[in-house]
Amino acid sequence: MASAKQLYSALNEIIPFENQESWDNSGLLLDSGKDSDKVLVCLDVTSEAVSRAEKNGAGIIVSHHPLIFSPLKKLSERDLVYRLVEKEISVICAHTNFDKYERGTGYCMAEALGLGNIQFCEDGICLTGRLTEEDSISAVAKKCKDIFGAASFSLGDKKVKSVFLCPGSGGGLTEEVLAGGADCFITGECSYHNVLDLRHRDVGVITLGHDLSERISLPSLAGLIRGRVPGLQVSVFMQKALTESV
């Protein structure tokens, strides 16, 4: 058994919450004050995730994306926060502080892709790496779809060896990608104009979907919890993609 405060403290020792980006809202965001021997790990605190926590008897949810991001101005019985308080379920969110973990989100993506020569960027979230063999962007995108579930790409015929990778939202990183000398930028989402700018500079872009790029790291987050607080029953809720293709 552990309280949410105890689990938060244990996680803070290895993925310090003070390391989160200034715009982020990671941390112990809802504390029921109750102990629990079961924890549910998920990407987002959705209605489905809360239902799974209830079904599993999990009194603590650890999510990647924050439960509360914008200020709450009112609550009603239809809101998830209201439901969580009612069900006495605590929520810890480990977002950009987990991204910066040595085996965090970007590392998990790179490992799944088999990238070598991994070098983390100054922000501790993005990274560069190299494919084991040169291949076309369209072929790399197909591999990404097999691994992550979806992929869109530009400059499909271009040969790729070096990769710049950013989990989640990679918009606005054009200069960083160019400085990294990559042939291809792989990220969750990237704006039309960012893709266009990179295309003009002969850099291909592969987008996976924000959630699909990040949920691959959930088993790593669950393993981190098991390692820090032995005895807890930790399950992973791998929710469906936010959007689906026809």
GROMACS .gro file of C-alpha atoms in nm:
model
  246
    1MET     CA    1   0.000   0.000   0.000
    2ALA     CA    2   0.111   0.354  -0.065
    3SER     CA    3  -0.040   0.698  -0.056
    4ALA     CA    4  -0.028   0.929  -0.356
    5LYS     CA    5   0.214   1.151  -0.163
    6GLN     CA    6   0.448   0.856  -0.103
    7LEU     CA    7   0.440   0.756  -0.469
    8TYR     CA    8   0.494   1.116  -0.577
    9SER     CA    9   0.795   1.142  -0.343
   10ALA     CA   10   0.941   0.817  -0.477
   11LEU     CA   11   0.903   0.928  -0.839
   12ASN     CA   12   1.044   1.270  -0.757
   13GLU     CA   13   1.374   1.108  -0.661
   14ILE     CA   14   1.437   0.984  -1.016
   15ILE     CA   15   1.223   1.211  -1.239
   16PRO     CA   16   1.228   1.537  -1.040
   17PHE     CA   17   0.909   1.731  -1.096
   18GLU     CA   18   1.104   2.055  -1.073
   19ASN     CA   19   1.259   1.959  -1.409
   20GLN     CA   20   0.930   2.003  -1.592
   21GLU     CA   21   0.901   2.278  -1.851
   22SER     CA   22   0.774   2.614  -1.725
   23TRP     CA   23   0.447   2.581  -1.919
   24ASP     CA   24   0.378   2.230  -1.789
   25ASN     CA   25   0.159   2.118  -1.497
   26SER     CA   26   0.309   1.790  -1.379
   27GLY     CA   27   0.287   1.672  -1.020
   28LEU     CA   28   0.040   1.542  -0.765
   29LEU     CA   29  -0.268   1.714  -0.906
   30LEU     CA   30  -0.538   1.536  -0.707
   31ASP     CA   31  -0.480   1.379  -0.366
   32SER     CA   32  -0.762   1.176  -0.215
   33GLY     CA   33  -0.564   1.111   0.102
   34LYS     CA   34  -0.628   0.738   0.062
   35ASP     CA   35  -0.370   0.459   0.038
   36SER     CA   36  -0.386   0.213  -0.250
   37ASP     CA   37  -0.210  -0.105  -0.353
   38LYS     CA   38  -0.307  -0.062  -0.720
   39VAL     CA   39  -0.194   0.199  -0.972
   40LEU     CA   40  -0.318   0.259  -1.326
   41VAL     CA   41  -0.075   0.415  -1.576
   42CYS     CA   42  -0.222   0.592  -1.879
   43LEU     CA   43  -0.144   0.861  -2.133
   44ASP     CA   44  -0.449   1.079  -2.063
   45VAL     CA   45  -0.701   1.084  -1.781
   46THR     CA   46  -1.005   1.009  -1.994
   47SER     CA   47  -1.345   0.875  -1.896
   48GLU     CA   48  -1.231   0.533  -2.021
   49ALA     CA   49  -0.916   0.547  -1.809
   50VAL     CA   50  -1.116   0.638  -1.498
   51SER     CA   51  -1.358   0.351  -1.568
   52ARG     CA   52  -1.063   0.111  -1.596
   53ALA     CA   53  -0.919   0.239  -1.268
   54GLU     CA   54  -1.255   0.182  -1.099
   55LYS     CA   55  -1.282  -0.168  -1.249
   56ASN     CA   56  -0.928  -0.256  -1.137
   57GLY     CA   57  -0.971  -0.102  -0.793
   58ALA     CA   58  -0.683   0.139  -0.857
   59GLY     CA   59  -0.685   0.428  -0.611
   60ILE     CA   60  -0.402   0.611  -0.791
   61ILE     CA   61  -0.374   0.705  -1.157
   62VAL     CA   62  -0.037   0.808  -1.300
   63SER     CA   63  -0.085   0.979  -1.635
   64HIS     CA   64   0.161   1.132  -1.879
   65HIS     CA   65  -0.049   1.429  -1.981
   66PRO     CA   66  -0.174   1.659  -1.705
   67LEU     CA   67  -0.526   1.613  -1.571
   68ILE     CA   68  -0.548   1.989  -1.517
   69PHE     CA   69  -0.373   2.210  -1.768
   70SER     CA   70  -0.580   2.526  -1.794
   71PRO     CA   71  -0.727   2.687  -1.480
   72LEU     CA   72  -1.051   2.528  -1.359
   73LYS     CA   73  -1.319   2.795  -1.322
   74LYS     CA   74  -1.607   2.568  -1.227
   75LEU     CA   75  -1.690   2.201  -1.167
   76SER     CA   76  -2.000   1.995  -1.231
   77GLU     CA   77  -2.088   1.631  -1.189
   78ARG     CA   78  -2.010   1.580  -1.560
   79ASP     CA   79  -1.643   1.675  -1.514
   80LEU     CA   80  -1.373   1.410  -1.473
   81VAL     CA   81  -1.217   1.591  -1.177
   82TYR     CA   82  -1.552   1.583  -0.997
   83ARG     CA   83  -1.583   1.210  -1.069
   84LEU     CA   84  -1.229   1.139  -0.947
   85VAL     CA   85  -1.288   1.327  -0.622
   86GLU     CA   86  -1.617   1.142  -0.575
   87LYS     CA   87  -1.446   0.805  -0.632
   88GLU     CA   88  -1.147   0.904  -0.411
   89ILE     CA   89  -0.894   0.840  -0.689
   90SER     CA   90  -0.567   1.036  -0.676
   91VAL     CA   91  -0.387   1.153  -0.989
   92ILE     CA   92  -0.014   1.210  -1.046
   93CYS     CA   93   0.098   1.349  -1.381
   94ALA     CA   94   0.453   1.293  -1.507
   95HIS     CA   95   0.483   1.484  -1.833
   96THR     CA   96   0.793   1.677  -1.941
   97ASN     CA   97   0.987   1.566  -1.634
   98PHE     CA   98   0.939   1.206  -1.753
   99ASP     CA   99   1.023   1.309  -2.112
  100LYS     CA  100   1.362   1.418  -1.976
  101TYR     CA  101   1.425   1.084  -1.802
  102GLU     CA  102   1.709   0.885  -1.958
  103ARG     CA  103   1.460   0.616  -2.056
  104GLY     CA  104   1.171   0.854  -2.109
  105THR     CA  105   0.945   0.914  -2.405
  106GLY     CA  106   1.198   1.006  -2.673
  107TYR     CA  107   1.429   0.723  -2.575
  108CYS     CA  108   1.145   0.470  -2.598
  109MET     CA  109   1.059   0.597  -2.947
  110ALA     CA  110   1.422   0.578  -3.058
  111GLU     CA  111   1.465   0.229  -2.913
  112ALA     CA  112   1.154   0.104  -3.095
  113LEU     CA  113   1.291   0.243  -3.421
  114GLY     CA  114   1.630   0.084  -3.361
  115LEU     CA  115   1.818   0.414  -3.375
  116GLY     CA  116   2.185   0.415  -3.289
  117ASN     CA  117   2.424   0.693  -3.183
  118ILE     CA  118   2.150   0.855  -2.974
  119GLN     CA  119   2.230   1.208  -2.857
  120PHE     CA  120   1.987   1.410  -2.648
  121CYS     CA  121   1.937   1.774  -2.735
  122GLU     CA  122   1.983   2.059  -2.490
  123ASP     CA  123   1.616   2.050  -2.385
  124GLY     CA  124   1.656   1.688  -2.270
  125ILE     CA  125   1.342   1.587  -2.462
  126CYS     CA  126   1.434   1.578  -2.831
  127LEU     CA  127   1.717   1.363  -2.963
  128THR     CA  128   1.913   1.274  -3.273
  129GLY     CA  129   2.002   0.926  -3.391
  130ARG     CA  130   2.097   0.718  -3.690
  131LEU     CA  131   1.924   0.432  -3.868
  132THR     CA  132   2.117   0.108  -3.898
  133GLU     CA  133   2.078   0.126  -4.277
  134GLU     CA  134   1.994   0.408  -4.514
  135ASP     CA  135   1.639   0.388  -4.645
  136SER     CA  136   1.372   0.603  -4.808
  137ILE     CA  137   1.144   0.818  -4.596
  138SER     CA  138   0.841   0.629  -4.725
  139ALA     CA  139   0.996   0.300  -4.608
  140VAL     CA  140   1.080   0.448  -4.267
  141ALA     CA  141   0.724   0.582  -4.243
  142LYS     CA  142   0.589   0.232  -4.312
  143LYS     CA  143   0.803   0.100  -4.028
  144CYS     CA  144   0.673   0.379  -3.806
  145LYS     CA  145   0.314   0.284  -3.891
  146ASP     CA  146   0.386  -0.079  -3.796
  147ILE     CA  147   0.535   0.032  -3.463
  148PHE     CA  148   0.321   0.327  -3.361
  149GLY     CA  149  -0.003   0.268  -3.551
  150ALA     CA  150  -0.003   0.556  -3.802
  151ALA     CA  151   0.234   0.773  -4.005
  152SER     CA  152   0.216   1.055  -4.257
  153PHE     CA  153   0.523   1.171  -4.446
  154SER     CA  154   0.676   1.419  -4.690
  155LEU     CA  155   0.961   1.372  -4.941
  156GLY     CA  156   0.893   0.999  -4.954
  157ASP     CA  157   1.171   0.917  -5.203
  158LYS     CA  158   1.443   1.095  -5.007
  159LYS     CA  159   1.708   0.869  -4.856
  160VAL     CA  160   1.736   0.881  -4.478
  161LYS     CA  161   2.019   0.796  -4.243
  162SER     CA  162   2.012   1.060  -3.967
  163VAL     CA  163   1.695   1.139  -3.771
  164PHE     CA  164   1.582   1.421  -3.542
  165LEU     CA  165   1.310   1.293  -3.309
  166CYS     CA  166   1.064   1.478  -3.085
  167PRO     CA  167   0.779   1.308  -2.896
  168GLY     CA  168   0.440   1.478  -2.889
  169SER     CA  169   0.428   1.818  -3.054
  170GLY     CA  170   0.731   1.906  -3.264
  171GLY     CA  171   0.603   2.231  -3.411
  172GLY     CA  172   0.841   2.526  -3.415
  173LEU     CA  173   1.159   2.317  -3.413
  174THR     CA  174   1.270   2.390  -3.770
  175GLU     CA  175   1.598   2.555  -3.671
  176GLU     CA  176   1.680   2.282  -3.418
  177VAL     CA  177   1.618   2.011  -3.677
  178LEU     CA  178   1.839   2.188  -3.930
  179ALA     CA  179   2.113   2.244  -3.672
  180GLY     CA  180   2.102   1.871  -3.593
  181GLY     CA  181   2.186   1.791  -3.955
  182ALA     CA  182   1.902   1.538  -3.987
  183ASP     CA  183   1.765   1.396  -4.312
  184CYS     CA  184   1.428   1.336  -4.149
  185PHE     CA  185   1.223   1.475  -3.860
  186ILE     CA  186   1.001   1.225  -3.676
  187THR     CA  187   0.745   1.367  -3.435
  188GLY     CA  188   0.389   1.332  -3.313
  189GLU     CA  189   0.251   1.642  -3.482
  190CYS     CA  190   0.393   1.927  -3.686
  191SER     CA  191   0.218   2.224  -3.843
  192TYR     CA  192   0.169   2.257  -4.217
  193HIS     CA  193   0.405   2.552  -4.241
  194ASN     CA  194   0.676   2.379  -4.037
  195VAL     CA  195   0.656   2.079  -4.272
  196LEU     CA  196   0.671   2.316  -4.569
  197ASP     CA  197   0.975   2.500  -4.428
  198LEU     CA  198   1.161   2.173  -4.375
  199ARG     CA  199   1.063   2.046  -4.719
  200HIS     CA  200   1.214   2.361  -4.874
  201ARG     CA  201   1.537   2.267  -4.696
  202ASP     CA  202   1.523   1.907  -4.820
  203VAL     CA  203   1.433   1.758  -4.481
  204GLY     CA  204   1.150   1.505  -4.475
  205VAL     CA  205   0.893   1.490  -4.196
  206ILE     CA  206   0.713   1.186  -4.055
  207THR     CA  207   0.421   1.257  -3.819
  208LEU     CA  208   0.275   0.978  -3.607
  209GLY     CA  209  -0.005   1.149  -3.415
  210HIS     CA  210   0.063   1.318  -3.081
  211ASP     CA  211  -0.077   1.038  -2.865
  212LEU     CA  212   0.061   0.752  -3.075
  213SER     CA  213   0.413   0.892  -3.052
  214GLU     CA  214   0.403   0.899  -2.672
  215ARG     CA  215   0.201   0.603  -2.553
  216ILE     CA  216   0.487   0.365  -2.643
  217SER     CA  217   0.663   0.494  -2.328
  218LEU     CA  218   0.389   0.393  -2.083
  219PRO     CA  219   0.543   0.051  -2.001
  220SER     CA  220   0.866   0.235  -1.913
  221LEU     CA  221   0.676   0.466  -1.677
  222ALA     CA  222   0.500   0.166  -1.522
  223GLY     CA  223   0.835  -0.010  -1.476
  224LEU     CA  224   0.973   0.298  -1.306
  225ILE     CA  225   0.687   0.290  -1.055
  226ARG     CA  226   0.735  -0.079  -0.986
  227GLY     CA  227   1.105  -0.024  -0.928
  228ARG     CA  228   1.056   0.269  -0.691
  229VAL     CA  229   0.766   0.128  -0.486
  230PRO     CA  230   0.784  -0.254  -0.483
  231GLY     CA  231   0.461  -0.432  -0.394
  232LEU     CA  232   0.227  -0.207  -0.586
  233GLN     CA  233   0.015  -0.370  -0.855
  234VAL     CA  234   0.074  -0.150  -1.160
  235SER     CA  235  -0.130  -0.189  -1.478
  236VAL     CA  236  -0.107   0.000  -1.807
  237PHE     CA  237  -0.415   0.127  -1.984
  238MET     CA  238  -0.325   0.161  -2.352
  239GLN     CA  239  -0.616   0.367  -2.478
  240LYS     CA  240  -0.716   0.387  -2.843
  241ALA     CA  241  -0.583   0.661  -3.065
  242LEU     CA  242  -0.763   0.992  -3.027
  243THR     CA  243  -0.842   0.996  -3.400
  244GLU     CA  244  -0.876   0.710  -3.648
  245SER     CA  245  -0.840   0.690  -4.024
  246VAL     CA  246  -1.122   0.574  -4.251
   0.00000   0.00000   0.00000
